[in-house]
């Protein structure tokens, strides 16, 4: 089986999410990595070094500057004439591009796979991760997105794949890039951080969130996350959100501060290796998944903890 893998990149380097997708794709067959970008030679070279990548296809064109799905999908569909499966990380980009590819190929998409059972059969979460479905597809070509936390990351170095240039399909004229408002942070990126400190509605407002959660995170070298309630209330931007409709994370340590543990939040973090919960309600559902629980008022516990670190 031959597999076309969508590389998530910033033209210069390859995003971590790609590495787990390489591992998943490698379970199906030989992996060829597609780098669609502008001035993306650096990303193509980085992709060629990933262990498990047999070839890199570089489509370098201004129409791929911002990974607009309307432009990237037709390129993938053309290339898919030579492949049996298309695999993308289940990132915002992957989730934007893969459904268009599936529709244009007239096949089903299998989203957010957790395992590859065989070349036709995959597992994926349903009901916010409360059940795992085993899905068998009879489509001739598979279109898959991969949950990054479910697969080990391929080594970013050690490979030596050839980079082959493929011709671009150009601007389809269906969409255009207007602007990006990207929040910059010195802290680690949420989905690849080893430690995450997340705050919930209990913080009461943005000032408290910044004053209590961020110093603790900075002491630990951690990323900062939040529940949807904290995001909806405007304490922090929505790219902080962890959960079913936010980011899926699985760090070494996840510290949930004033978060109740609704199933939609657990769906995004329950695979964390060690979960620490701070909550004043000893019956809060978060304690059912926590490895370490501290029952107490966060307004006294968190400053004390930060001070002692
Ligand atoms: P609450 O449920 O209000 O919990 C606050 C907690 O703080 C309580 O347990 C309370 O005991 C504790 N507390 C209060 N004061 C203190 C104090 N002083 N010290 C210590 N503890 C204190 N939610 C997500 O997080 N992510 C998602 O992606 C997501 N997606 C959703 C998708 C759908 C379709 C739906 C319907 C909901 C989704 N939700 C999501 C919302 C989810 O159901 C919950 O409403 C949300 O997670 C609650 O956030 P919270 O735990 O911060 O707030």
XYZ file of N, CA, C and O in Angstrom, residues 107-244:
552
model
N -15.004 9.333 -1.453
C -14.833 8.240 -0.490
C -15.178 8.779 0.904
O -15.315 9.985 1.094
N -15.305 7.863 1.873
C -15.553 8.315 3.246
C -14.235 8.769 3.880
O -13.168 8.309 3.489
N -14.350 9.696 4.843
C -13.169 10.026 5.637
C -13.282 9.284 6.967
O -14.358 9.208 7.550
N -12.187 8.764 7.433
C -12.165 8.169 8.779
C -11.352 9.119 9.642
O -10.159 9.318 9.406
N -12.040 9.733 10.606
C -11.452 10.853 11.341
C -10.827 10.413 12.643
O -11.355 9.549 13.343
N -9.681 11.067 12.950
C -9.138 11.004 14.305
C -8.786 9.576 14.715
O -9.095 9.154 15.840
N -8.138 8.830 13.832
C -7.899 7.407 14.156
C -6.952 7.264 15.347
O -6.038 8.061 15.554
N -7.214 6.216 16.129
C -6.404 5.914 17.312
C -5.472 4.737 17.054
O -4.464 4.571 17.744
N -5.864 3.878 16.087
C -5.001 2.741 15.749
C -5.311 2.276 14.343
O -6.380 2.552 13.796
N -4.315 1.582 13.777
C -4.485 0.937 12.470
C -4.537 -0.558 12.753
O -3.539 -1.143 13.195
N -5.717 -1.178 12.545
C -5.840 -2.619 12.822
C -5.341 -3.426 11.632
O -4.648 -4.411 11.791
N -5.760 -3.014 10.441
C -5.195 -3.556 9.199
C -5.440 -2.499 8.128
O -5.880 -1.390 8.450
N -5.169 -2.828 6.857
C -5.208 -1.777 5.839
C -6.606 -1.189 5.615
O -6.744 -0.125 5.010
N -7.645 -1.875 6.112
C -9.020 -1.376 5.947
C -9.661 -0.972 7.266
O -10.759 -0.422 7.273
N -9.051 -1.317 8.367
C -9.747 -1.246 9.664
C -8.988 -0.358 10.648
O -7.771 -0.500 10.816
N -9.759 0.513 11.283
C -9.155 1.528 12.159
C -10.043 1.684 13.395
O -11.232 1.390 13.341
N -9.454 2.175 14.488
C -10.301 2.551 15.617
C -10.305 4.063 15.741
O -9.335 4.734 15.376
N -11.415 4.580 16.261
C -11.547 6.026 16.446
C -12.520 6.297 17.598
O -13.405 5.482 17.883
N -12.341 7.439 18.282
C -13.232 7.722 19.406
C -14.608 8.198 18.935
O -14.716 8.890 17.931
N -15.644 7.801 19.681
C -16.986 8.358 19.460
C -17.543 8.783 20.814
O -16.988 8.412 21.855
N -18.623 9.534 20.816
C -19.228 10.052 22.056
C -18.157 10.701 22.932
O -17.968 10.319 24.093
N -17.444 11.654 22.371
C -16.415 12.418 23.086
C -15.398 11.508 23.760
O -14.912 11.795 24.840
N -15.092 10.395 23.106
C -14.046 9.516 23.635
C -14.554 8.522 24.662
O -13.766 7.753 25.221
N -15.880 8.486 24.894
C -16.397 7.540 25.876
C -16.554 6.137 25.311
O -16.757 5.185 26.058
N -16.492 6.018 24.001
C -16.498 4.690 23.372
C -15.539 4.737 22.184
O -15.279 5.810 21.633
N -14.987 3.591 21.868
C -14.064 3.503 20.736
C -14.735 2.652 19.664
O -15.125 1.512 19.934
N -14.880 3.213 18.473
C -15.500 2.471 17.372
C -14.409 1.835 16.517
O -13.357 2.436 16.302
N -14.676 0.606 16.077
C -13.791 -0.015 15.090
C -14.472 0.134 13.739
O -15.620 -0.296 13.569
N -13.782 0.797 12.806
C -14.400 1.150 11.527
C -13.664 0.424 10.406
O -12.438 0.486 10.327
N -14.449 -0.281 9.564
C -13.842 -0.961 8.410
C -14.339 -0.261 7.155
O -15.539 -0.028 7.012
N -13.426 0.086 6.294
C -13.799 0.809 5.083
C -13.549 -0.051 3.854
O -12.484 -0.664 3.725
N -14.545 -0.083 2.952
C -14.342 -0.851 1.719
C -13.946 0.073 0.558
O -13.845 -0.365 -0.582
N -13.744 1.362 0.869
C -13.327 2.289 -0.193
C -11.957 1.880 -0.748
O -11.081 1.432 -0.006
N -11.784 2.088 -2.038
C -10.506 1.727 -2.662
C -9.388 2.622 -2.147
O -8.248 2.182 -1.973
N -9.710 3.878 -1.907
C -8.709 4.808 -1.373
C -9.190 5.278 -0.003
O -10.355 5.619 0.166
N -8.262 5.267 0.942
C -8.616 5.686 2.301
C -8.198 7.141 2.522
O -7.130 7.566 2.054
N -9.028 7.867 3.250
C -8.673 9.228 3.691
C -8.793 9.244 5.210
O -9.871 8.991 5.754
N -7.663 9.499 5.872
C -7.620 9.361 7.333
C -7.034 10.602 7.974
O -6.090 11.194 7.446
N -7.585 10.987 9.131
C -6.862 11.940 9.975
C -6.444 11.180 11.235
O -7.104 10.227 11.652
N -5.322 11.622 11.808
C -4.664 10.858 12.869
C -4.646 11.670 14.164
O -4.207 12.825 14.180
N -5.135 11.059 15.253
C -5.013 11.722 16.559
C -3.555 11.600 17.027
O -3.052 10.488 17.266
N -2.913 12.740 17.167
C -1.473 12.758 17.459
C -1.104 12.091 18.764
O -0.042 11.479 18.880
N -1.990 12.166 19.767
C -1.631 11.604 21.069
C -1.730 10.081 21.092
O -1.323 9.453 22.058
N -2.283 9.477 20.030
C -2.491 8.024 20.036
C -1.317 7.258 19.430
O -1.263 6.033 19.530
N -0.401 7.951 18.785
C 0.723 7.276 18.128
C 2.042 7.877 18.612
O 2.127 9.092 18.844
N 3.043 7.021 18.747
C 4.373 7.512 19.117
C 4.887 8.399 17.984
O 4.539 8.194 16.815
N 5.689 9.381 18.338
C 6.231 10.255 17.291
C 7.390 9.566 16.579
O 8.263 8.990 17.239
N 7.402 9.650 15.254
C 8.562 9.154 14.495
C 9.763 10.036 14.831
O 9.594 11.210 15.189
N 10.962 9.470 14.705
C 12.181 10.260 14.945
C 12.282 11.360 13.893
O 12.096 11.098 12.697
N 12.564 12.580 14.336
C 12.645 13.709 13.392
C 13.941 13.679 12.588
O 14.096 14.420 11.619
N 14.879 12.828 12.979
C 16.147 12.755 12.234
C 16.480 11.292 11.975
O 15.882 10.395 12.563
N 17.426 11.104 11.078
C 17.857 9.731 10.784
C 17.444 9.289 9.394
O 18.066 8.410 8.801
N 16.396 9.904 8.828
C 15.949 9.542 7.485
C 16.751 10.288 6.425
O 17.470 11.244 6.727
N 16.655 9.828 5.193
C 17.361 10.521 4.102
C 16.565 10.361 2.810
O 17.066 9.871 1.807
N 15.304 10.767 2.845
C 14.440 10.618 1.673
C 14.806 11.645 0.601
O 15.250 12.751 0.919
N 14.582 11.264 -0.653
C 14.799 12.206 -1.754
C 13.638 13.193 -1.791
O 12.512 12.851 -1.431
N 13.949 14.430 -2.216
C 12.898 15.446 -2.363
C 12.617 15.612 -3.856
O 13.517 15.897 -4.643
N 11.366 15.408 -4.227
C 10.975 15.503 -5.640
C 9.991 16.669 -5.776
O 9.079 16.808 -4.953
N 10.194 17.501 -6.790
C 9.285 18.629 -6.967
C 8.063 18.183 -7.767
O 8.199 17.463 -8.758
N 6.890 18.581 -7.317
C 5.678 18.286 -8.089
C 5.041 19.610 -8.506
O 5.193 20.626 -7.816
N 4.357 19.599 -9.641
C 3.819 20.870 -10.125
C 2.551 21.248 -9.358
O 1.757 20.384 -8.956
N 2.426 22.558 -9.176
C 1.317 23.085 -8.395
C 0.063 23.164 -9.263
O 0.141 23.211 -10.488
N -1.084 23.184 -8.606
C -2.353 23.338 -9.339
C -2.788 24.798 -9.366
O -3.797 25.130 -9.966
N -2.053 25.654 -8.614
C -2.346 27.081 -8.625
C -3.559 27.454 -7.790
O -4.168 26.621 -7.122
N -3.862 28.737 -7.861
C -4.964 29.275 -7.057
C -6.298 28.894 -7.703
O -6.535 29.180 -8.878
N -7.161 28.248 -6.934
C -8.451 27.805 -7.469
C -9.468 28.955 -7.503
O -10.580 28.789 -8.007
N -9.099 30.086 -6.874
C -9.997 31.249 -6.882
C -11.231 31.072 -6.006
O -12.218 31.786 -6.163
N -11.198 30.118 -5.099
C -12.374 29.864 -4.249
C -12.270 30.554 -2.900
O -13.270 30.765 -2.219
N -11.049 30.865 -2.496
C -10.863 31.502 -1.186
C -9.611 32.355 -1.258
O -8.772 32.162 -2.140
N -9.505 33.300 -0.357
C -8.279 34.092 -0.308
C -7.909 34.364 1.149
O -8.788 34.372 2.025
N -6.627 34.550 1.389
C -6.146 34.777 2.740
C -6.318 36.258 3.092
O -5.860 37.126 2.358
N -6.979 36.521 4.197
C -7.220 37.909 4.604
C -6.236 38.334 5.688
O -5.635 39.405 5.617
N -6.030 37.521 6.677
C -5.103 37.885 7.752
C -5.108 36.825 8.826
O -5.985 35.967 8.852
N -4.120 36.883 9.691
C -4.056 35.940 10.812
C -3.747 36.719 12.071
O -2.880 37.594 12.057
N -4.476 36.421 13.119
C -4.232 37.070 14.406
C -3.729 35.970 15.335
O -4.511 35.241 15.930
N -2.421 35.822 15.366
C -1.844 34.673 16.065
C -1.296 35.115 17.416
O -0.509 36.063 17.493
N -1.735 34.425 18.482
C -1.211 34.801 19.796
C 0.189 34.204 19.965
O 0.416 33.028 19.679
N 1.122 35.070 20.393
C 2.509 34.622 20.551
C 2.763 34.379 22.030
O 2.309 35.128 22.881
N 3.493 33.309 22.310
C 3.776 33.011 23.702
C 5.184 32.450 23.825
O 5.657 31.736 22.939
N 5.841 32.787 24.908
C 7.164 32.235 25.188
C 7.029 30.817 25.743
O 7.998 30.081 25.825
N 5.816 30.477 26.145
C 5.613 29.169 26.775
C 5.563 28.071 25.711
O 5.341 28.342 24.540
N 5.721 26.801 26.150
C 5.652 25.710 25.169
C 4.278 25.653 24.503
O 3.293 26.122 25.074
N 4.242 25.072 23.330
C 2.986 24.915 22.588
C 2.128 23.856 23.300
O 2.650 22.832 23.762
N 0.832 24.131 23.388
C -0.063 23.284 24.200
C -0.008 21.802 23.808
O 0.106 20.927 24.672
N -0.078 21.513 22.513
C -0.202 20.108 22.117
C 1.114 19.339 22.205
O 1.112 18.119 22.103
N 2.243 20.030 22.363
C 3.493 19.268 22.477
C 4.168 19.462 23.837
O 5.251 18.933 24.063
N 3.517 20.212 24.759
C 4.132 20.487 26.063
C 4.186 19.227 26.933
O 3.311 18.373 26.848
N 5.231 19.137 27.748
C 5.355 17.994 28.673
C 4.516 18.220 29.935
O 4.074 17.289 30.579
N 4.349 19.492 30.293
C 3.529 19.825 31.462
C 2.510 20.896 31.036
O 2.870 21.822 30.302
N 1.281 20.744 31.497
C 0.247 21.753 31.212
C -0.446 22.120 32.523
O -0.803 21.236 33.309
N -0.619 23.417 32.734
C -1.445 23.887 33.845
C -2.683 24.523 33.221
O -2.573 25.460 32.424
N -3.850 23.978 33.555
C -5.097 24.500 32.987
C -5.983 25.089 34.069
O -6.070 24.536 35.168
N -6.645 26.179 33.730
C -7.550 26.821 34.681
C -8.981 26.770 34.197
O -9.239 26.736 32.993
N -9.912 26.789 35.140
C -11.333 26.708 34.809
C -12.114 27.925 35.253
O -11.540 28.953 35.645
N -13.421 27.780 35.209
C -14.337 28.859 35.533
C -14.092 29.420 36.938
O -14.326 30.587 37.209
N -13.591 28.537 37.831
C -13.403 28.932 39.231
C -12.448 30.115 39.382
O -12.464 30.790 40.410
N -11.645 30.422 38.350
C -10.714 31.561 38.455
C -11.453 32.900 38.488
O -10.878 33.918 38.845
N -12.690 32.888 38.051
C -13.608 34.046 38.129
C -13.402 35.148 37.096
O -14.344 35.781 36.667
N -12.168 35.419 36.711
C -11.926 36.434 35.670
C -10.510 36.295 35.101
O -9.691 35.535 35.632
N -10.253 37.051 34.047
C -8.955 36.978 33.371
C -7.798 37.401 34.261
O -6.713 36.816 34.206
N -8.036 38.412 35.094
C -6.949 38.910 35.974
C -6.485 37.790 36.903
O -5.291 37.557 37.072
N -7.453 37.108 37.529
C -7.086 36.011 38.431
C -6.378 34.898 37.669
O -5.424 34.299 38.164
N -6.878 34.627 36.447
C -6.275 33.553 35.644
C -4.802 33.869 35.416
O -3.925 33.038 35.641
N -4.524 35.115 34.962
C -3.129 35.490 34.674
C -2.296 35.512 35.948
O -1.145 35.100 35.962
N -2.903 35.982 37.051
C -2.132 36.147 38.293
C -1.839 34.816 38.987
O -0.840 34.705 39.703
N -2.698 33.801 38.767
C -2.513 32.541 39.504
C -1.980 31.404 38.630
O -1.071 30.677 39.035
N -2.557 31.235 37.438
C -2.191 30.084 36.594
C -0.828 30.304 35.926
O 0.020 29.401 35.901
N -0.607 31.505 35.407
C 0.621 31.716 34.636
C 1.892 31.620 35.477
O 2.858 30.972 35.049
N 1.958 32.199 36.695
C 3.187 32.035 37.485
C 3.483 30.571 37.822
O 4.638 30.144 37.804
N 2.413 29.790 38.078
C 2.620 28.359 38.355
C 3.170 27.667 37.108
O 4.137 26.889 37.178
N 2.562 27.982 35.955
C 3.040 27.382 34.695
C 4.496 27.772 34.443
O 5.313 26.931 34.054
N 4.832 29.031 34.679
C 6.197 29.485 34.386
C 7.216 28.822 35.307
O 8.318 28.492 34.881
N 6.837 28.592 36.559
C 7.746 27.883 37.478
C 8.033 26.471 36.969
O 9.123 25.937 37.159
N 7.032 25.870 36.340
C 7.154 24.478 35.890
C 7.610 24.363 34.435
O 7.775 23.259 33.922
N 7.766 25.488 33.756
C 8.087 25.447 32.318
C 6.946 24.824 31.534
O 7.151 24.099 30.557
N 5.730 25.109 31.981
C 4.551 24.435 31.421
C 3.806 25.325 30.432
O 3.940 26.553 30.449
N 2.984 24.678 29.588
C 2.037 25.410 28.744
C 0.790 25.704 29.572
O 0.538 25.048 30.581
N 0.015 26.684 29.120
C -1.213 27.044 29.825
C -2.420 26.625 28.992
O -2.492 26.901 27.799
N -3.352 25.935 29.645
C -4.595 25.536 28.988
C -5.778 26.058 29.784
O -5.609 26.716 30.813
N -6.974 25.767 29.288
C -8.171 26.260 29.969
C -9.359 25.377 29.613
O -9.346 24.674 28.601
N -10.371 25.434 30.465
C -11.639 24.777 30.136
C -12.414 25.694 29.185
O -12.101 26.885 29.054
N -13.432 25.132 28.589
C -14.251 25.947 27.681
C -14.976 27.051 28.447
O -15.151 28.152 27.928
N -15.364 26.748 29.683
C -16.061 27.777 30.465
C -15.147 28.989 30.652
O -15.597 30.137 30.569
N -13.857 28.743 30.906
C -12.913 29.851 31.100
C -12.707 30.626 29.794
O -12.580 31.854 29.799
N -12.711 29.895 28.692
C -12.549 30.546 27.377
C -13.816 31.341 27.027
O -13.744 32.516 26.642
N -14.970 30.702 27.220
C -16.234 31.377 26.874
C -16.435 32.641 27.705
O -17.025 33.616 27.243
N -15.923 32.613 28.944
C -16.077 33.791 29.813
C -15.027 34.863 29.493
O -15.030 35.927 30.106
N -14.130 34.547 28.549
C -13.170 35.550 28.078
C -11.931 35.697 28.953
O -11.178 36.650 28.794
N -11.675 34.728 29.844
C -10.465 34.835 30.675
C -9.208 34.737 29.801
O -8.206 35.387 30.068
N -9.271 33.838 28.803
C -8.128 33.575 27.910
C -8.645 33.330 26.496
O -9.832 33.025 26.319
N -7.759 33.448 25.473
C -8.216 33.218 24.091
C -8.601 31.753 23.852
O -8.187 30.869 24.599
N -9.361 31.516 22.772
C -9.886 30.157 22.579
C -8.843 29.134 22.131
O -9.102 27.937 22.183
N -7.627 29.594 21.741
C -6.626 28.568 21.410
C -6.046 27.927 22.674
O -5.233 27.018 22.599
N -6.491 28.361 23.846
C -6.088 27.716 25.103
C -6.978 26.513 25.422
O -6.679 25.745 26.321
N -8.102 26.405 24.727
C -9.115 25.431 25.161
C -8.692 23.980 24.964
O -8.270 23.575 23.882
N -8.841 23.216 26.022
C -8.565 21.782 25.990
C -9.901 21.059 26.038
O -10.764 21.409 26.847
N -10.068 20.059 25.174
C -11.302 19.280 25.260
C -11.832 18.852 23.917
O -11.165 19.008 22.886
N -13.041 18.349 23.957
C -13.688 17.802 22.760
C -13.699 18.813 21.622
O -13.450 18.464 20.472
